[in-house]
Tab-separated table of N, CA and C in Angstrom:
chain	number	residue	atom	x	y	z
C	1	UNK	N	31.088	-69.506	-136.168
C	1	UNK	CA	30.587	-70.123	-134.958
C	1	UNK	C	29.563	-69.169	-134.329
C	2	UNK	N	28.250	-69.813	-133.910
C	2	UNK	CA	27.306	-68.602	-133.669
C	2	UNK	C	27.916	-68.647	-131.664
C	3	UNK	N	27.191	-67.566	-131.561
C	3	UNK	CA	27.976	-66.441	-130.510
C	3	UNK	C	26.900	-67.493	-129.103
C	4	UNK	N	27.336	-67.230	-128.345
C	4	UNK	CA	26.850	-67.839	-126.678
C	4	UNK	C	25.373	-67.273	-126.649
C	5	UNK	N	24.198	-67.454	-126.044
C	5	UNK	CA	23.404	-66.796	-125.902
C	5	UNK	C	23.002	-66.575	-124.102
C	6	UNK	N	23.453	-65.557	-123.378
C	6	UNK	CA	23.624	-65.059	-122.099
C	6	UNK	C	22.354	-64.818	-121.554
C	7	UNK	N	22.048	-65.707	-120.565
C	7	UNK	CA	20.646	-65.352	-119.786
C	7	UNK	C	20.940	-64.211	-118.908
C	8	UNK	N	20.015	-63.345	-118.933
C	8	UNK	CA	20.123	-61.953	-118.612
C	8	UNK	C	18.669	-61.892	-117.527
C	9	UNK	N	17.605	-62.982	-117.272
C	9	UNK	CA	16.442	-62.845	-116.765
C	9	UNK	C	16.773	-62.503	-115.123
C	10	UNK	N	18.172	-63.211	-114.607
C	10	UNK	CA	18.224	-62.896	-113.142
C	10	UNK	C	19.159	-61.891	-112.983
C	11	UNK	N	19.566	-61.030	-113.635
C	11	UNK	CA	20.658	-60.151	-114.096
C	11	UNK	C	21.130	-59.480	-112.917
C	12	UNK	N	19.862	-58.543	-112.345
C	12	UNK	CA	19.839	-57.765	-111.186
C	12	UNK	C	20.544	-58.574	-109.885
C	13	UNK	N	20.008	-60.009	-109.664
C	13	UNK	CA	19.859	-60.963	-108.661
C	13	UNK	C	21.254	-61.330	-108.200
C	14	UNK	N	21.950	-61.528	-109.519
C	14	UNK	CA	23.594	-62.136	-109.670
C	14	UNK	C	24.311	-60.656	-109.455
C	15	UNK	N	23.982	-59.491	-109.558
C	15	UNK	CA	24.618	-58.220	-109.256
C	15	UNK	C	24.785	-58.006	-107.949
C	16	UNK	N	23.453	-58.151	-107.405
C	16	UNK	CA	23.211	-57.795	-105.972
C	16	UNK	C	24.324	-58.470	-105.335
C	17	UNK	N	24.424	-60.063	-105.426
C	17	UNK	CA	24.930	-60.572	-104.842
C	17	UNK	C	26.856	-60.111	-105.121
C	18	UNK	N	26.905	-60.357	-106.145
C	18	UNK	CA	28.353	-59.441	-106.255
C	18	UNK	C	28.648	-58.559	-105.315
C	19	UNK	N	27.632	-57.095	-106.015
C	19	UNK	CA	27.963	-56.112	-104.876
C	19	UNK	C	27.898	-56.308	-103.463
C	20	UNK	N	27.371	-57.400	-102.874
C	20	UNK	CA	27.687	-57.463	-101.197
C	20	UNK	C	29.174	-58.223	-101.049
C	21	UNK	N	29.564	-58.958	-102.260
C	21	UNK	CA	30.882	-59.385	-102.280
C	21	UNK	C	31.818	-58.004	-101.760
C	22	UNK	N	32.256	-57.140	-102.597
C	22	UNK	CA	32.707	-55.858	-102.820
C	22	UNK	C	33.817	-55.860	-103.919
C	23	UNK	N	34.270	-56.894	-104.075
C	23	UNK	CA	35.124	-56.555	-105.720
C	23	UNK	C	35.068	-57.563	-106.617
C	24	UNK	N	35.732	-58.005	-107.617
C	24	UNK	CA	35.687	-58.642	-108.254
C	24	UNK	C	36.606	-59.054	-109.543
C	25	UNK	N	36.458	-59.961	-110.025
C	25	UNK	CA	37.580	-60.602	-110.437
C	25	UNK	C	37.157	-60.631	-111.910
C	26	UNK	N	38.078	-60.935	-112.878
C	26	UNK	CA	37.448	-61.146	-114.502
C	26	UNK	C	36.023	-61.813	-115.157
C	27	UNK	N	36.182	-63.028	-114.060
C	27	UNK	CA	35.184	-64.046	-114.613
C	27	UNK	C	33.790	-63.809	-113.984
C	28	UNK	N	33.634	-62.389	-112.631
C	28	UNK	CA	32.689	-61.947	-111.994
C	28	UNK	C	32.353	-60.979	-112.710
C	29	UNK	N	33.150	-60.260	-113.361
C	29	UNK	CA	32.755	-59.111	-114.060
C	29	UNK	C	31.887	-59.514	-115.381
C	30	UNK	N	32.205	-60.627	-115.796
C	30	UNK	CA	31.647	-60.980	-117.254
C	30	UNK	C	30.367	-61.557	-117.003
C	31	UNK	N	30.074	-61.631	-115.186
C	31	UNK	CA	28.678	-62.032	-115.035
C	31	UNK	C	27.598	-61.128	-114.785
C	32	UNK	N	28.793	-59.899	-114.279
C	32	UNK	CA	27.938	-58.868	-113.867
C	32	UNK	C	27.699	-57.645	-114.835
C	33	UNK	N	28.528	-57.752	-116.211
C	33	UNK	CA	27.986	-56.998	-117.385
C	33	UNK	C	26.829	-57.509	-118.063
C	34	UNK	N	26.361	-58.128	-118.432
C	34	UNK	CA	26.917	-59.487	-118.505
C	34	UNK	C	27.397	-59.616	-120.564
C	35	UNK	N	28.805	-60.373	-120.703
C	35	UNK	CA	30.018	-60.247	-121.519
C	35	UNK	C	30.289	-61.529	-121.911
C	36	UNK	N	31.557	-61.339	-122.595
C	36	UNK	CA	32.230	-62.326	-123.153
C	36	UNK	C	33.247	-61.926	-122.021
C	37	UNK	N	34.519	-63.439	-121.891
C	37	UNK	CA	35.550	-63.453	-121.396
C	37	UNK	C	36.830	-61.987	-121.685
C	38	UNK	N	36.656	-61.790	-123.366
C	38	UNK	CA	37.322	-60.925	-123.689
C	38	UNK	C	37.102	-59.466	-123.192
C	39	UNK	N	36.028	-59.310	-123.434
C	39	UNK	CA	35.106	-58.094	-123.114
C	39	UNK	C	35.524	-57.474	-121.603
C	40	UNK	N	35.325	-58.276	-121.143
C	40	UNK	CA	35.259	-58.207	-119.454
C	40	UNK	C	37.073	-57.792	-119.054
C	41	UNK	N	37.975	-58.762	-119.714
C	41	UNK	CA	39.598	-58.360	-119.272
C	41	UNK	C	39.624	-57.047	-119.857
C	42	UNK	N	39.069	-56.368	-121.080
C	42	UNK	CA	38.891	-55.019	-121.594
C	42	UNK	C	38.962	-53.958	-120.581
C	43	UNK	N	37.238	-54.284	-119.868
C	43	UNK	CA	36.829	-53.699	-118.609
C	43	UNK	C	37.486	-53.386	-117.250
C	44	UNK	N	38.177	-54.656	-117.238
C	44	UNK	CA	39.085	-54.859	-116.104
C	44	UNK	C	40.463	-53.570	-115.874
C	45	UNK	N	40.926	-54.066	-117.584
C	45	UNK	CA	42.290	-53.176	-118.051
C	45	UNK	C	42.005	-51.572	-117.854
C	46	UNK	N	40.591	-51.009	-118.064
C	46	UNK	CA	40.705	-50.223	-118.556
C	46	UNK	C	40.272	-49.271	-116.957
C	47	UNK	N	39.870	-50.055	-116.234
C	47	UNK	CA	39.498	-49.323	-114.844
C	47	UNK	C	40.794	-49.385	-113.776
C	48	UNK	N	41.543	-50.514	-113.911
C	48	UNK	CA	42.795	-50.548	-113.556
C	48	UNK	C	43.975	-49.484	-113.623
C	49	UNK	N	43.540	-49.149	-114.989
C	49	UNK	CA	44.653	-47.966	-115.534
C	49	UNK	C	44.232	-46.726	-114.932
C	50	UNK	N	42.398	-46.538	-115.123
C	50	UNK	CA	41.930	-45.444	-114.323
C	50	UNK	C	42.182	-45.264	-113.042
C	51	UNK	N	42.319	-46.300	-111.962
C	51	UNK	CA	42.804	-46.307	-110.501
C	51	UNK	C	44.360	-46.035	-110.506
C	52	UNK	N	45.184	-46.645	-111.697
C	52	UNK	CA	46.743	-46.309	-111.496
C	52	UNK	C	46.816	-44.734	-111.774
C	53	UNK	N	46.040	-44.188	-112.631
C	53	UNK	CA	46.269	-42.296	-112.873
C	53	UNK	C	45.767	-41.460	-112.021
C	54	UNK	N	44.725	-42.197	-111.599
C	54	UNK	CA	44.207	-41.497	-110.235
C	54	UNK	C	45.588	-41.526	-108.953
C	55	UNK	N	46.369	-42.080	-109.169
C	55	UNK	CA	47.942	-42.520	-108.133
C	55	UNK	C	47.032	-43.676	-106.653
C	56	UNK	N	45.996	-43.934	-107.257
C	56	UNK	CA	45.556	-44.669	-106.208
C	56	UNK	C	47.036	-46.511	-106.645
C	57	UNK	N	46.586	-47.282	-105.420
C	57	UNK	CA	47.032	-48.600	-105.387
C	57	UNK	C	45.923	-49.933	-106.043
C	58	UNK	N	46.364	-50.769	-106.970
C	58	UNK	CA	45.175	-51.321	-107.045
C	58	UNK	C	45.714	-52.435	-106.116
C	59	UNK	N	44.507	-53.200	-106.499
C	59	UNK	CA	44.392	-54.899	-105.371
C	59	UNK	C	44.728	-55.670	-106.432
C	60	UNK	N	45.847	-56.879	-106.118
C	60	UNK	CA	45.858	-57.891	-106.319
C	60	UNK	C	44.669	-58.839	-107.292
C	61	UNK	N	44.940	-58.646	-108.670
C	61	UNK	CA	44.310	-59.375	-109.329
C	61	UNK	C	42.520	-59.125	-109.797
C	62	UNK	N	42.047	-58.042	-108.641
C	62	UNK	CA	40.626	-57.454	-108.569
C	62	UNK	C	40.295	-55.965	-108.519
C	63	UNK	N	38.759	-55.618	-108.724
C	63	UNK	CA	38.356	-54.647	-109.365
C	63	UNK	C	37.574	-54.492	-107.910
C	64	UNK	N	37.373	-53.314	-107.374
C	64	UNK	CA	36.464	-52.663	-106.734
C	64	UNK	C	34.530	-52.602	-107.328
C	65	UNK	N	33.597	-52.980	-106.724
C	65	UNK	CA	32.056	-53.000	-107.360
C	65	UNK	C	32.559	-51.605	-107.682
C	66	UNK	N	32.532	-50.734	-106.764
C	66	UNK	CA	32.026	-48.901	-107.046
C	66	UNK	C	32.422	-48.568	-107.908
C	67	UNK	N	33.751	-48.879	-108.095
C	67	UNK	CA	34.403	-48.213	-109.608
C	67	UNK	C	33.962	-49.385	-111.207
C	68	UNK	N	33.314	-50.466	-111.152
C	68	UNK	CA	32.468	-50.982	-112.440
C	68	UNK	C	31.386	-50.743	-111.952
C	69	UNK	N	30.446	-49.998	-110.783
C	69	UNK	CA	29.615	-49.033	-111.078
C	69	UNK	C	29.475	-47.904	-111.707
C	70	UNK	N	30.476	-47.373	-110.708
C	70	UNK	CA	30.604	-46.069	-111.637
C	70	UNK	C	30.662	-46.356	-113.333
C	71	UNK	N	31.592	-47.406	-113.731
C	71	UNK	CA	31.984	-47.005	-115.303
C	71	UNK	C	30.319	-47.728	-115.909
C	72	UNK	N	30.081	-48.126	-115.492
C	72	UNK	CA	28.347	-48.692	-115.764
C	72	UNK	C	27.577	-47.441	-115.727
C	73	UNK	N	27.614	-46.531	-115.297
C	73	UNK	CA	26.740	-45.573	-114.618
C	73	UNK	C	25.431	-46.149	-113.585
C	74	UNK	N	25.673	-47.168	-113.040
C	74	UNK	CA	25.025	-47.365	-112.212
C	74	UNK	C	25.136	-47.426	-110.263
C	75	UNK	N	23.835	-47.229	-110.250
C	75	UNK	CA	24.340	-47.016	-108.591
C	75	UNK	C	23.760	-48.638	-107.575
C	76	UNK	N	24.355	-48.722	-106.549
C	76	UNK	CA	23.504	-49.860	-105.862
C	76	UNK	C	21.969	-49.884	-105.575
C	77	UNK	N	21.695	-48.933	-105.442
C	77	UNK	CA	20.049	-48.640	-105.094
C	77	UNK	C	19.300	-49.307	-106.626
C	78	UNK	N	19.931	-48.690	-107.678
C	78	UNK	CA	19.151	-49.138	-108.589
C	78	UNK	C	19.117	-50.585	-108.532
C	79	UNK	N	20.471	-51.093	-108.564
C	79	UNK	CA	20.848	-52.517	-108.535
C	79	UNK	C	19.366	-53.660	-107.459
C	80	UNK	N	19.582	-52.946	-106.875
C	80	UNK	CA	18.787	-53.127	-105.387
C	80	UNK	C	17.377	-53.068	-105.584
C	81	UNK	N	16.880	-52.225	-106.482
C	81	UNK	CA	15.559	-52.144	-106.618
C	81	UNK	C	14.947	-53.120	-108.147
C	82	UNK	N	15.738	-53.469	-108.802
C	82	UNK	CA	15.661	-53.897	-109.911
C	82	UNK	C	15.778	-55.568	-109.433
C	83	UNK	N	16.280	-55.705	-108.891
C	83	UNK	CA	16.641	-57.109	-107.825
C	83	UNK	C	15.055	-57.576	-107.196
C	84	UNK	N	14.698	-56.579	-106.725
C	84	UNK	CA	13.366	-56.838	-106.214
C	84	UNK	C	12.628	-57.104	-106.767
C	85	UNK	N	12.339	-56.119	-108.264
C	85	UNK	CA	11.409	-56.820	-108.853
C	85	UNK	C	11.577	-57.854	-109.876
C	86	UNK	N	12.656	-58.635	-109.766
C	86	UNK	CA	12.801	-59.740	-110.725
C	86	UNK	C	12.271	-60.706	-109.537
C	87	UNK	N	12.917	-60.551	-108.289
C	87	UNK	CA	12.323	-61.337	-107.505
C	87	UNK	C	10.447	-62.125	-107.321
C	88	UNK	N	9.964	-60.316	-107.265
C	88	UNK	CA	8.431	-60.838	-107.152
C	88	UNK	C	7.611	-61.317	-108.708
């Protein structure tokens, strides 16, 4: 079966807007990598576990933006500026 093909042209646009959300959920994350369904619960699992060793608390069912920034290596500014110019 050939594979999904993921529009990536507003990429920045759909981020931005996330990050003013502030966390996010499986099916947000797979928009904001942008992923497969599988891929993304991966992502989820694996930052989850990082917040449980840290002895932090996680939230109910969701992921913090900062910390799938961080594991992105990305920061909001970039997000923010890359946003702009898809815009113009």
């Amino acid at each position: 079966m050939p594979r999904r093909i993921l529009d990536t042209s507003k990429i920045n646009k759909t981020r931005l807007a996330l990050i003013n959300k502030g966390y996010l959920t499986r099916s947000e994350i797979a928009k904001f990598v942008p992923c497969g369904s599988v891929k993304a619960s991966q992502i989820y699992h694996e930052i989850r576990s990082q917040v449980e060793a840290e002895g932090l608390e996680n939230c109910f069912n969701v992921i913090l933006v900062g910390r799938l920034l961080a594991f992105m290596g990305l920061t909001t500014k970039e997000v923010r500026e890359a946003a702009k110019r898809e815009i113009s």
